[in-house]
XYZ file of C-alpha atoms in Angstrom:
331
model
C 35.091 26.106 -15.120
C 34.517 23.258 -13.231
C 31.776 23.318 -10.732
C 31.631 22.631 -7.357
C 29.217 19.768 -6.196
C 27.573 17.000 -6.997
C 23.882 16.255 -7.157
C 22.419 12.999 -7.909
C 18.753 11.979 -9.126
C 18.399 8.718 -7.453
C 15.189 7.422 -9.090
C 12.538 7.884 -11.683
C 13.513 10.453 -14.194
C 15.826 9.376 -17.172
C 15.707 11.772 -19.638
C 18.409 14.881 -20.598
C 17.792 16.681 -16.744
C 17.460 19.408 -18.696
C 14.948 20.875 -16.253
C 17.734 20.037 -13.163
C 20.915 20.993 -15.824
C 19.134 24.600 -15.775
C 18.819 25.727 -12.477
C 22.186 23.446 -11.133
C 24.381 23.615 -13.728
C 26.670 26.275 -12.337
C 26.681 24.625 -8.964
C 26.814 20.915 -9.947
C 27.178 18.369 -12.298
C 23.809 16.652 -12.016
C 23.213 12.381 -12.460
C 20.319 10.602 -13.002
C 20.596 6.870 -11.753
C 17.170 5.718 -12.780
C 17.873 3.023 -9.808
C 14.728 0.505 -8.637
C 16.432 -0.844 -5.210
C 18.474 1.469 -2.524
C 20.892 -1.697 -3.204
C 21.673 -0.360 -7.014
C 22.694 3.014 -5.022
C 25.619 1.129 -3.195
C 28.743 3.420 -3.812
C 27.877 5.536 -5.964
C 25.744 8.293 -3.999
C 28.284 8.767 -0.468
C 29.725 11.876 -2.013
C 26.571 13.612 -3.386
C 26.378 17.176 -2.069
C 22.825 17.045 -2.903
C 20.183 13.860 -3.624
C 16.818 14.003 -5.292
C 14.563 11.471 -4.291
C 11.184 10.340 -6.107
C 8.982 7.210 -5.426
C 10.969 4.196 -6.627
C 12.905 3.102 -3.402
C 13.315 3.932 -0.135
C 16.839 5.642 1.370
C 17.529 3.825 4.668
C 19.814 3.890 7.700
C 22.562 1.752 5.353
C 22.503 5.029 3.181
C 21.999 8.073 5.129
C 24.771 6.901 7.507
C 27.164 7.320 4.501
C 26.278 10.239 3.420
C 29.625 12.590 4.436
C 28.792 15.453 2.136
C 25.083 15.421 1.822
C 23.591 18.986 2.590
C 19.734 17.991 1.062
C 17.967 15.197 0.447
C 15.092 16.420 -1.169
C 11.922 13.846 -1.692
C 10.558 15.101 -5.115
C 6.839 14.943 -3.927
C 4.442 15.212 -0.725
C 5.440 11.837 0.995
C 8.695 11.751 2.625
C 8.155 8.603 4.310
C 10.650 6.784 2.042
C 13.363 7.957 3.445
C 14.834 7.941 7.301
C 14.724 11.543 7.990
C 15.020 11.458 12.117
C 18.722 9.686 11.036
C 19.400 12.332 8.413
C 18.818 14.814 11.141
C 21.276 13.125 13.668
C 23.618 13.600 11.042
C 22.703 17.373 10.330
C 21.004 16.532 6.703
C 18.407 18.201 6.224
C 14.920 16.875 4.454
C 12.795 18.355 2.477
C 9.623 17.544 0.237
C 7.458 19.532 -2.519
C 4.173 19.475 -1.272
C 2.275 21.812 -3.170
C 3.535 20.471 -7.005
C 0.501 18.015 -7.736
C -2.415 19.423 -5.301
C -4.810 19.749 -8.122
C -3.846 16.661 -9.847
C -4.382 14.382 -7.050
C -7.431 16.058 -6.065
C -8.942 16.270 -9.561
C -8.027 12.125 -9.254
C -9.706 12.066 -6.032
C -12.841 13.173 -7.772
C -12.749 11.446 -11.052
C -12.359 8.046 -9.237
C -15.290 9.012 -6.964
C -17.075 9.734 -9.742
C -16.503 6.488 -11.649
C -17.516 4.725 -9.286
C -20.799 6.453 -7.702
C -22.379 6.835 -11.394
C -21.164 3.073 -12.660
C -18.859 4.788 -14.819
C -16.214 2.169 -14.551
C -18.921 -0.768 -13.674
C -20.377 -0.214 -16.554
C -17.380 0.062 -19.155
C -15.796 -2.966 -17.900
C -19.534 -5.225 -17.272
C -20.333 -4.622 -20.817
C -17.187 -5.699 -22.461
C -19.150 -9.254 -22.075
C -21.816 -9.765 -24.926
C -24.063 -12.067 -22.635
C -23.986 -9.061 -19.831
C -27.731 -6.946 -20.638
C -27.334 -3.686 -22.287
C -28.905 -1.937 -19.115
C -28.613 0.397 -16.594
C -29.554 -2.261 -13.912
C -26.559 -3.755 -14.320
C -25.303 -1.260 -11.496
C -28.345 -0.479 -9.527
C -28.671 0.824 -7.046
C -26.727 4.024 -7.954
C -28.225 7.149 -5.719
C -28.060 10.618 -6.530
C -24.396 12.267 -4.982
C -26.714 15.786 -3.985
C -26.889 15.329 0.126
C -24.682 12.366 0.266
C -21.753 12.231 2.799
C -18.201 13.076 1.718
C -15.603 12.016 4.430
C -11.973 12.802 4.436
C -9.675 11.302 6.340
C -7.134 13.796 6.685
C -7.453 17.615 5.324
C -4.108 18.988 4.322
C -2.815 20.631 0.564
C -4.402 18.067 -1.712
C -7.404 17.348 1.084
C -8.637 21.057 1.231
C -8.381 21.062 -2.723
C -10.591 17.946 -3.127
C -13.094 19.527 -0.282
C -13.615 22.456 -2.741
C -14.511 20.200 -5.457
C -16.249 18.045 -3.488
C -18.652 20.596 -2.359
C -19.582 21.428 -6.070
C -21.407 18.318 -6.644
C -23.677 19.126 -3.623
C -21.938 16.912 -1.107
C -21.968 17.040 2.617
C -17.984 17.696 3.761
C -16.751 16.198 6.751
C -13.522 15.621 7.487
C -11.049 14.478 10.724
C -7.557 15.651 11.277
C -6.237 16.172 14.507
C -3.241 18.187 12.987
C -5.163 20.702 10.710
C -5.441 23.983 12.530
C -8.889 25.293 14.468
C -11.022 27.714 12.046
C -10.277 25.995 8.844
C -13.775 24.144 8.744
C -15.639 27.678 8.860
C -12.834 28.986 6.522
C -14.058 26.512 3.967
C -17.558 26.027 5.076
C -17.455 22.238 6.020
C -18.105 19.936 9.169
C -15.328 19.184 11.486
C -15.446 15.605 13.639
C -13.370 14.744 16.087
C -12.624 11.583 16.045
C -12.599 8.287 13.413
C -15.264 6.591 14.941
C -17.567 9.686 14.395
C -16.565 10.308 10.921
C -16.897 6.734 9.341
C -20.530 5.821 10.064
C -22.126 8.838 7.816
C -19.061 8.592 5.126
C -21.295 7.558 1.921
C -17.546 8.244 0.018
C -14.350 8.150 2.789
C -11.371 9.511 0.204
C -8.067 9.071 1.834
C -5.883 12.537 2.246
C -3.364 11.449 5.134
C 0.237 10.594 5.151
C 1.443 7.182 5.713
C 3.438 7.599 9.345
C 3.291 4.915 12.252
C 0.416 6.257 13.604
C -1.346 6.104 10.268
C -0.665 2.755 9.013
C -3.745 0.689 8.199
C -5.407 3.557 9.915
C -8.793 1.913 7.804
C -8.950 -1.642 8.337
C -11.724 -4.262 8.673
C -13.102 -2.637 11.932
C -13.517 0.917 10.346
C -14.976 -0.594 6.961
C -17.530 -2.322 9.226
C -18.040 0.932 10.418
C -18.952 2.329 7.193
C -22.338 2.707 5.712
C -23.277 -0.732 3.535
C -23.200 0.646 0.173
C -20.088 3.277 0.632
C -17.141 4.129 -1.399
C -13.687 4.502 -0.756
C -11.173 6.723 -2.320
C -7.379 6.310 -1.246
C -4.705 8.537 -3.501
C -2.549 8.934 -0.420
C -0.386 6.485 0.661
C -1.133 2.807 0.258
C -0.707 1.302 3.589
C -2.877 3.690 5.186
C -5.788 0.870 4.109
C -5.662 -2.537 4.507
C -6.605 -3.555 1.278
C -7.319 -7.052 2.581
C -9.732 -5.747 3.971
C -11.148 -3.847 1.492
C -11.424 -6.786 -0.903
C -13.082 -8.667 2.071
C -15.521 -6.002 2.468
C -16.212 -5.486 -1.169
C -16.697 -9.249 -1.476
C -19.361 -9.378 0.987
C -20.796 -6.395 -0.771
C -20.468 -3.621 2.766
C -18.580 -1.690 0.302
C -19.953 -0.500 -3.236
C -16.316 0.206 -4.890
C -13.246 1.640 -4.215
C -10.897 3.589 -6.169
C -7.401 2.349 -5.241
C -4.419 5.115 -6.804
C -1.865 4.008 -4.418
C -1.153 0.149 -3.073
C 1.139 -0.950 -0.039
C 3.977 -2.328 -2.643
C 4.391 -0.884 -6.228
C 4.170 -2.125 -8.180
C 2.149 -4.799 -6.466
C 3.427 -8.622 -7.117
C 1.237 -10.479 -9.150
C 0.188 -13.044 -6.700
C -1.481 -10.194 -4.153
C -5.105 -11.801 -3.569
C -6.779 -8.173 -3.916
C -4.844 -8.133 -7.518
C -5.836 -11.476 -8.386
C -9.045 -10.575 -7.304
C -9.807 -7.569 -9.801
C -8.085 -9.531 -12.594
C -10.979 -12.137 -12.295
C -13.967 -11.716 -14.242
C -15.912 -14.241 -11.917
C -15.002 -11.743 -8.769
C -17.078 -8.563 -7.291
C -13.755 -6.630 -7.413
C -13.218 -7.139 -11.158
C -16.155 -4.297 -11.376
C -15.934 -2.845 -8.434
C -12.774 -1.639 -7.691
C -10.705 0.493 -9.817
C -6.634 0.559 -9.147
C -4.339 2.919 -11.015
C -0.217 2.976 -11.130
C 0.430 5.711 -8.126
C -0.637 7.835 -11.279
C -2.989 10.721 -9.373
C -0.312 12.996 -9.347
C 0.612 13.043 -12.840
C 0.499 15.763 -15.102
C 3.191 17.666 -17.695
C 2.924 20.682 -15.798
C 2.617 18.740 -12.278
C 5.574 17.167 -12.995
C 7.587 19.744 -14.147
C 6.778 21.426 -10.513
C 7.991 18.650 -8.526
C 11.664 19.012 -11.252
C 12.078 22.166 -10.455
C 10.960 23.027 -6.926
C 12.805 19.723 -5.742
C 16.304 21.190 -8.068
C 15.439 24.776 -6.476
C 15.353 23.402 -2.988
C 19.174 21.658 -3.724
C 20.086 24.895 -5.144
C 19.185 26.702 -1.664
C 21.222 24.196 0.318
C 24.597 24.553 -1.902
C 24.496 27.947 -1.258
C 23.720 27.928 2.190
C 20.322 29.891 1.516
C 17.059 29.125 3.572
C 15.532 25.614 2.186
C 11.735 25.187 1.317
C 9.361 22.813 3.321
C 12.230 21.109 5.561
C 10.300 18.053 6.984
C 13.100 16.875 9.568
């Protein structure tokens, strides 16, 4: 019997869709397009009754506009700001994201990079490649002990709260801002509320980045706010790239204001090769080349994690063909 709608997997995943196939296959036929540009989307996407969305490219006004018999786009992760969901809305398409399908992941990442960086972990590994570099624990001195220190967040959402939890088992202060996150949820999880940036960055030993990129929050932590930061501190970003200028975090790392920083997520990915904070940490002769540690958007990643985001993003399409309530509509 031949089914109904269409659904299309713009991005990402190229394998069998079993996972999709399973809970869509008496709805929809289901296509992967494993595209890398919205441009590679050009006519073949307009009649999708449903579209699953990951990280590779970005779905635009030239799109959504087209869209006649959309009922979901569904952005297969916590981000959503890849796609123009205020002109989905106009056109009565709903968005939706998965937020809850990598919360430990990306806060066991948050961690781990904090971690590699405040015990030399990665300074270490890479310093002693070189032969003519002293077998010595000097090499990264001063490293201080992470019991009392400081650990800021900069936002305090799903993945935020998570890393606040783990955070506070290695003995670390909590502090977070976020204007959004509801009253109470400080004494809920026995942590320090501020109320503002500017109070937040100057005792941040480790800021770790839990916010959204949105208008507001673009290059929310620039030169100014690094400045702001203790000399010697740490930052962790496994949000959204351009939420930091990381221009400024290579400046401030080459004057030495900031001890590391453990980069999961850049403005452009993958980055070109020319990007002076990539040219930077490629350079042996550079500060950054031990000092900061950048990973492929990879914090979310795990079998199970990604399984999650498969099937809660397919579950979601499967509401909206049947005219069912839809999960964690963003628009």
């Amino acid at each position: 019997m031949a089914t109904p709608f269409r659904v299309v997997i713009t991005d990402f995943i190229k394998d069998d869709l079993a996972p999709e196939k399973e809970i869509l296959g008496d709805l929809a036929t289901v296509e992967a397009f494993d595209a890398t540009s919205e441009d590679q989307l050009a006519g073949k996407i307009e009649s999708a009754n449903g579209i699953m969305l990951y990280h590779s490219l970005s779905l635009t006004a030239r799109t959504v506009q087209h869209l006649n018999e959309c009922k979901l786009i569904v952005r297969c992760g916590v981000g959503y700001d890849n796609v123009d969901h205020a002109l989905a809305r106009i056109h009565n398409i709903p968005v939706s994201n998965v937020p809850d399908y990598g919360t430990e992941e990306v806060a066991d990442s948050a961690i781990a990079l904090m971690l590699a960086l405040t015990r030399g972990v990665n300074y270490f590994n890479v310093a002693n490649r070189d032969p003519a570099i002293s077998w010595s624990y000097l090499n990264a001195a001063p490293l201080h002990r992470l019991r009392g220190q400081t650990f800021g967040m900069l936002g305090l959402g799903r993945i935020g709260t998570a890393t606040a939890l783990r955070a506070k088992a290695f003995g670390l202060k909590v502090v977070f801002y976020d204007p959004y996150t509801q009253s109470g949820i400080d004494k809920a999880l026995g942590i320090t509320r501020v109320h503002t940036l500017a109070e937040l960055l100057p005792q941040s030993n480790i800021l770790s980045i839990h916010a959204p990129l949105t208008p507001e929050t673009h290059h929310m932590v620039g030169a100014a706010e690094l400045a702001a930061m203790p000399k010697g501190s740490y930052l962790v970003n496994t949000a959204r790239g351009a939420v930091v200028d990381n221009q400024a975090v290579l400046a401030a790392i080459t004057s030495g204001h900031l001890a590391g920083a453990g980069l999961d997520v850049l403005p452009v990915e993958p980055p070109a090769n020319d990007d002076p904070l990539l040219v930077a940490w490629r350079d042996p002769n550079h500060p950054a080349y031990r000092r900061i540690i950048i990973n492929p958007h990879a914090a979310f990643y795990s079998v199970q994690g990604l399984m999650d985001m498969r099937t809660k993003g397919a579950f979601a399409i499967r509401c909206a063909l049947l005219g069912q309530p839809i999960p964690n509509v963003v628009n």
